[in-house]
PDB file of C-alpha atoms and ligand atoms in Angstrom:
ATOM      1  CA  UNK D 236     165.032 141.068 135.601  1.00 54.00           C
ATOM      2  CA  UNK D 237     167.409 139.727 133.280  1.00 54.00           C
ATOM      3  CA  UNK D 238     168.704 142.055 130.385  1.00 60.00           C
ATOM      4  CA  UNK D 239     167.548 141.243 126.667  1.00 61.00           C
ATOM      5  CA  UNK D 240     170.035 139.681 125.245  1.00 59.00           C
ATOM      6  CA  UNK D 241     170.908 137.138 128.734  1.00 71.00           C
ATOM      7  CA  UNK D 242     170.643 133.647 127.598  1.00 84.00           C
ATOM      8  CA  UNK D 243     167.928 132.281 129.756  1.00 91.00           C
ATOM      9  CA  UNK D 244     167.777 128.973 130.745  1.00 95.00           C
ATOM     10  CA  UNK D 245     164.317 126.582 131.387  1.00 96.00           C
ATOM     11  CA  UNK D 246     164.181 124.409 134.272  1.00 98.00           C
ATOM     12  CA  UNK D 247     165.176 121.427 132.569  1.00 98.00           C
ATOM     13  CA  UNK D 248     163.893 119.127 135.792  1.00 98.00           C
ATOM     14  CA  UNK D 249     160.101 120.968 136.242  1.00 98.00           C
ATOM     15  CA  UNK D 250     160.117 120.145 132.343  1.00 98.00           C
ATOM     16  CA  UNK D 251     160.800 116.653 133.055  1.00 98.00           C
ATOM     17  CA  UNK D 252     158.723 116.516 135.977  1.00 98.00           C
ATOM     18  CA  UNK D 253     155.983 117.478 134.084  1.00 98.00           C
ATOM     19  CA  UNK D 254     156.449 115.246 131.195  1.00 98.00           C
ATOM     20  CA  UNK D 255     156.667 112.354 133.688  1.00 98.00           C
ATOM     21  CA  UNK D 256     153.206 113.414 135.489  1.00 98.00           C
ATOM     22  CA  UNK D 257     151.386 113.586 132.036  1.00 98.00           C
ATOM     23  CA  UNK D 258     152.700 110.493 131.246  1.00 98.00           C
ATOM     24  CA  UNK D 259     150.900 108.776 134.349  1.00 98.00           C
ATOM     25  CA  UNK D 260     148.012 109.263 132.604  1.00 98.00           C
ATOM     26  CA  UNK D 261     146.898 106.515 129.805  1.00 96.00           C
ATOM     27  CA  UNK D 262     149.973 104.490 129.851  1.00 95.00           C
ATOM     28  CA  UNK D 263     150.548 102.131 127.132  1.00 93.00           C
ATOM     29  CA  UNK D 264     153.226  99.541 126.077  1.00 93.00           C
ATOM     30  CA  UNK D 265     156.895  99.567 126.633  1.00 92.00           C
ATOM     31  CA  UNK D 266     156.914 102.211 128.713  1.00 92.00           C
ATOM     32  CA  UNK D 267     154.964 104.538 126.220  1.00 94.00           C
ATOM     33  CA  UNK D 268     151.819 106.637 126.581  1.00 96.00           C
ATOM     34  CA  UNK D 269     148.258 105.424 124.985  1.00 95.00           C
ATOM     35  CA  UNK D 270     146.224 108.931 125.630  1.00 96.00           C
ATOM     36  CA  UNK D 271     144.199 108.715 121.974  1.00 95.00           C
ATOM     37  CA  UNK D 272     142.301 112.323 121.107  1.00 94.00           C
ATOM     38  CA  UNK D 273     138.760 112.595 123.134  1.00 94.00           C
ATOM     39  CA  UNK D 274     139.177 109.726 125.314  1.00 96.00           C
ATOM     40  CA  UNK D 275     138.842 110.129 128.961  1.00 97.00           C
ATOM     41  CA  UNK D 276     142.582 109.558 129.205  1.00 97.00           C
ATOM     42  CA  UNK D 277     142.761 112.843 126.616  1.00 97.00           C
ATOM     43  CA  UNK D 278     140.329 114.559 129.106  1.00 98.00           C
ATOM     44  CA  UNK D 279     142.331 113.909 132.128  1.00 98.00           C
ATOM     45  CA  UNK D 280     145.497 115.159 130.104  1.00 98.00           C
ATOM     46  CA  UNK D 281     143.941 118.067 129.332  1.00 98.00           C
ATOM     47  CA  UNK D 282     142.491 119.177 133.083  1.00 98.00           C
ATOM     48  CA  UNK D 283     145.695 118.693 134.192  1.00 98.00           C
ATOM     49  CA  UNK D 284     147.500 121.139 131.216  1.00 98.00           C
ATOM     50  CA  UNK D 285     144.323 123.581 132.287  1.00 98.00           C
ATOM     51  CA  UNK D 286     145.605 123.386 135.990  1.00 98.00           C
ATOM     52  CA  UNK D 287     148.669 124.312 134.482  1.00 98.00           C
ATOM     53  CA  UNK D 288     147.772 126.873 133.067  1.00 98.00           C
ATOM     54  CA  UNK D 289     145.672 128.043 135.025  1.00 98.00           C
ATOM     55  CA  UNK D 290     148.906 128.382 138.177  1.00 98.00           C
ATOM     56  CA  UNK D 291     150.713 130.304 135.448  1.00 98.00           C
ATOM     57  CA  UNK D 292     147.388 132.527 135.127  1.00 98.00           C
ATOM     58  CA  UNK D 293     147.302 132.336 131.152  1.00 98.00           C
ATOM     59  CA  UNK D 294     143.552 132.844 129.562  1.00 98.00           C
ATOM     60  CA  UNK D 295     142.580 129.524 128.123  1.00 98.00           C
ATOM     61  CA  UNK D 296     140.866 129.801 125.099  1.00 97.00           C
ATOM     62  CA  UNK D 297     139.005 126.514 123.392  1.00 96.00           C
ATOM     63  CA  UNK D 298     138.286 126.556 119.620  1.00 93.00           C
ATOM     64  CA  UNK D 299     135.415 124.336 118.173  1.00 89.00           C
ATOM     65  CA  UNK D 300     137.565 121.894 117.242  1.00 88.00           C
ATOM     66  CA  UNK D 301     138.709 121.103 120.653  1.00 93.00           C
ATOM     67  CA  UNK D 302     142.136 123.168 120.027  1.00 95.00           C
ATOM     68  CA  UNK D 303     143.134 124.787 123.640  1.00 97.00           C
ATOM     69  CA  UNK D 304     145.189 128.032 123.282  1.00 98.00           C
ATOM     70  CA  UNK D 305     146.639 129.307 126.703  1.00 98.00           C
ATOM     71  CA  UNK D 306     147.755 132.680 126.407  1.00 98.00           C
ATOM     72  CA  UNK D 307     150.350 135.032 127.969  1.00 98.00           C
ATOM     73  CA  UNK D 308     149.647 138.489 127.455  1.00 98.00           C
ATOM     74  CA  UNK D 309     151.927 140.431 126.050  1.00 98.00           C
ATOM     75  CA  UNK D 310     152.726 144.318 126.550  1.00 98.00           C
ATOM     76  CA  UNK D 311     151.577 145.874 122.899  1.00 97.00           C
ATOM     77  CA  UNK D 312     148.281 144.823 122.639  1.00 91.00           C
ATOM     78  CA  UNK D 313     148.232 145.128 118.986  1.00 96.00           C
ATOM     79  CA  UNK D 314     151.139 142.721 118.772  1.00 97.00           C
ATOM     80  CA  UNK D 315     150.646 139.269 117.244  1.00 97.00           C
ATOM     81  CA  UNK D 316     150.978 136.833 119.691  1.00 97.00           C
ATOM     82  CA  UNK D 317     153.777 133.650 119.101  1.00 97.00           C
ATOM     83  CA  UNK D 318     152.660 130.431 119.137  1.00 97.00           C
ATOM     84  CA  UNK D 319     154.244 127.329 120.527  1.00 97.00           C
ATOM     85  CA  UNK D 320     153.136 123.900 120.980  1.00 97.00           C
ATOM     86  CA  UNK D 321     151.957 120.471 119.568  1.00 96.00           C
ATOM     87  CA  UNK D 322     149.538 118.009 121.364  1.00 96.00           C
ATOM     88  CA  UNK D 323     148.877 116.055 124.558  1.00 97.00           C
ATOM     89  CA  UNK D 324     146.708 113.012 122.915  1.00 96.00           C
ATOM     90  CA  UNK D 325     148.848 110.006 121.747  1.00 94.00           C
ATOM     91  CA  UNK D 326     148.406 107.540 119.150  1.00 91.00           C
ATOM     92  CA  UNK D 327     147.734 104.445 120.629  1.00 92.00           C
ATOM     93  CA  UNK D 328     151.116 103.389 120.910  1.00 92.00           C
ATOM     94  CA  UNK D 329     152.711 106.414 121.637  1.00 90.00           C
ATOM     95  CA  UNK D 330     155.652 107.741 123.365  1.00 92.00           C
ATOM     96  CA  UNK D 331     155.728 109.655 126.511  1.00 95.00           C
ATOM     97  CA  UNK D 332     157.577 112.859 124.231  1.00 96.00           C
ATOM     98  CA  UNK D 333     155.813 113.143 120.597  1.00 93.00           C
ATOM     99  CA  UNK D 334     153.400 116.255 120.674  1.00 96.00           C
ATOM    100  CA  UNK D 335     153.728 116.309 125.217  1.00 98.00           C
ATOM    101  CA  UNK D 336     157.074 117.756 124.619  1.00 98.00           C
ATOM    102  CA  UNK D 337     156.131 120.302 122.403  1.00 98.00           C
ATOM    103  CA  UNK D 338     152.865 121.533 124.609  1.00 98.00           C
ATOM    104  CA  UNK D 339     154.979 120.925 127.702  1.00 98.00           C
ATOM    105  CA  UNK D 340     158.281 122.665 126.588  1.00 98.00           C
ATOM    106  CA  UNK D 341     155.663 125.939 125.200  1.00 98.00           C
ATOM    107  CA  UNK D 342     154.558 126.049 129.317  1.00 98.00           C
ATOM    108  CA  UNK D 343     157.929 125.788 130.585  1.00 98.00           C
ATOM    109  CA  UNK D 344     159.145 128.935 128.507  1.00 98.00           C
ATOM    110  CA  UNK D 345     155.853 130.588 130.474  1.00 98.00           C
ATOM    111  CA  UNK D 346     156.544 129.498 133.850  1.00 98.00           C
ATOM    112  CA  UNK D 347     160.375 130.635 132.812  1.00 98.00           C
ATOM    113  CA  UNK D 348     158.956 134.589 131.766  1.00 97.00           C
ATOM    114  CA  UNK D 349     156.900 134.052 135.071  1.00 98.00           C
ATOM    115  CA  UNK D 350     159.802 132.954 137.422  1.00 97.00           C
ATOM    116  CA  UNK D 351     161.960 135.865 135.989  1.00 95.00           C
ATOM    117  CA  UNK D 352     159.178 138.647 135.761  1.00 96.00           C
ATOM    118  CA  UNK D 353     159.836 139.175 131.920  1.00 96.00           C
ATOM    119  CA  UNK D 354     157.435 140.593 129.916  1.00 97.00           C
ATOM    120  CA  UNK D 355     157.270 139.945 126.223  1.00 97.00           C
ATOM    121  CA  UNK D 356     156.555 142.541 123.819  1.00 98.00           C
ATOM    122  CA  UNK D 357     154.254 140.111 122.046  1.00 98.00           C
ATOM    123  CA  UNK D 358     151.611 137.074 123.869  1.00 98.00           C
ATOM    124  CA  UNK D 359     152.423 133.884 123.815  1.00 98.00           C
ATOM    125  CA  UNK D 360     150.195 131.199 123.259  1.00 98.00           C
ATOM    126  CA  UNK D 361     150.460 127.423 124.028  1.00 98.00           C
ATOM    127  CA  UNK D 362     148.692 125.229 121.834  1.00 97.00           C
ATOM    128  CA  UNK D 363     147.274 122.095 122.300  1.00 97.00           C
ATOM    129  CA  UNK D 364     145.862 120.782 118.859  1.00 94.00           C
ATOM    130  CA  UNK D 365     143.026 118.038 118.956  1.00 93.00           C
ATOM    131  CA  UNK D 366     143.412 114.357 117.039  1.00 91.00           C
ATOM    132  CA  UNK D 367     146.399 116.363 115.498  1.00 86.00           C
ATOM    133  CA  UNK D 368     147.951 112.326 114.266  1.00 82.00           C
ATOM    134  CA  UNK D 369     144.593 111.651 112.987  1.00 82.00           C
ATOM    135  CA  UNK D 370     145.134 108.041 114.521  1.00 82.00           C
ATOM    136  CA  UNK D 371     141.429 108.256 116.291  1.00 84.00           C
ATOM    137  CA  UNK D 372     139.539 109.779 113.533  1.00 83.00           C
ATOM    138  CA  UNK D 373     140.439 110.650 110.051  1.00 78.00           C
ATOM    139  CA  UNK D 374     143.177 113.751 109.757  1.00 64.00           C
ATOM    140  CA  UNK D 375     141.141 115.939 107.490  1.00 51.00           C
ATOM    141  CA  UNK D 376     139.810 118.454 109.760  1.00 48.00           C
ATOM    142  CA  UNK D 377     142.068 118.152 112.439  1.00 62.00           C
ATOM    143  CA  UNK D 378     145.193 118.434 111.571  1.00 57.00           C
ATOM    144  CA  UNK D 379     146.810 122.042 112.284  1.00 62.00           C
ATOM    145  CA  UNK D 380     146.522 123.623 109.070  1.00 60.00           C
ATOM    146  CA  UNK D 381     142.763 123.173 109.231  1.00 64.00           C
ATOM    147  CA  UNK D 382     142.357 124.651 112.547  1.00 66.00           C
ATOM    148  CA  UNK D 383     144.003 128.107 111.330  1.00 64.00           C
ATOM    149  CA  UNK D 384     141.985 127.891 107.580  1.00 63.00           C
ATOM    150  CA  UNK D 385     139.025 127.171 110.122  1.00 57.00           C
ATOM    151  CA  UNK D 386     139.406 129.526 112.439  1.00 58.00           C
ATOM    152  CA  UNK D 387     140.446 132.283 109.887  1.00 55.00           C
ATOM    153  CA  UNK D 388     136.808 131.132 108.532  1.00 46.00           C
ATOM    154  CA  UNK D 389     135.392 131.632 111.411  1.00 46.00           C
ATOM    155  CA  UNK D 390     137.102 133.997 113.359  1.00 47.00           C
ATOM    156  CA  UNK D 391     138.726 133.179 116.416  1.00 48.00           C
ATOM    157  CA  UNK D 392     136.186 131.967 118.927  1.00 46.00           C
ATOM    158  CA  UNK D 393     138.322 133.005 121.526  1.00 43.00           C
TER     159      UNK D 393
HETATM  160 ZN1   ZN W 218     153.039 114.089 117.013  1.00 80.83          ZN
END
């Protein structure tokens, strides 16, 4: 185990590995991605970020906005957890990096922790967000700060 204050490094090539197999799915033009929120192309993104997830063994949670939260426990359970990620779903001419990178990059810090048996202090939780572009549907009630003023609301539903 590596001390606190090592500078640890991701695995820059399973990061790009993975960017390249979500990319497979719903490609568009010029080499981009066309993966628009709730399409089957979405859905197949998001089984695949499940499997995922579910190798690293994080808890997925779904919110009722479609928001996925995979989460790495942490050791204080009354610790907050951290929160990394964007989303998988593309406008419909989007790039292979805008939002993937940001989900993506949030599970490569996890498999890192995993790889190198470090526990965190506090969970971490990947985040997916749902129509987060608001290309597919209108942004109100999507977008990111809706889903925490939502789920404050509601409490968490998972
Ligand atoms: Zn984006």
């Amino acid at each position: 185990m590596s001390t606190p204050a090592a500078n640890l490094k991701i695995n820059s090539s399973r990061l790009w590995d993975s960017l390249m197999e979500m990319a497979k799915i719903g490609p568009g033009i010029a080499g981009g991605n066309n993966r628009q929120t709730l399409t089957d192309e979405d859905a197949e993104g998001r089984e695949l970020f499940q499997k995922w997830c579910d190798k690293e063994n994080l808890e997925m949670g779904v919110d009722k906005m479609g928001t996925m939260f995979a989460r790495r426990e942490g050791t204080d359970p009354n610790a907050l957890p951290v929160y990394v990620g964007s989303h998988l779903d593309t406008q419909p001419t989007g790039g292979k990096y805008d939002g993937v990178l940001g989900v993506l990059g949030g599970l490569e810090i996890i498999r890192t922790l995993n790889e190198l048996d470090i526990k965190t202090k506090h969970p971490i939780v990947v985040v997916n967000f749902t129509n987060e572009e608001g290309t597919r549907f209108a942004q109100k009630g999507c977008s990111r700060k809706n889903v925490w003023r939502r789920n404050q609301a509601h409490r968490m539903d998972w």
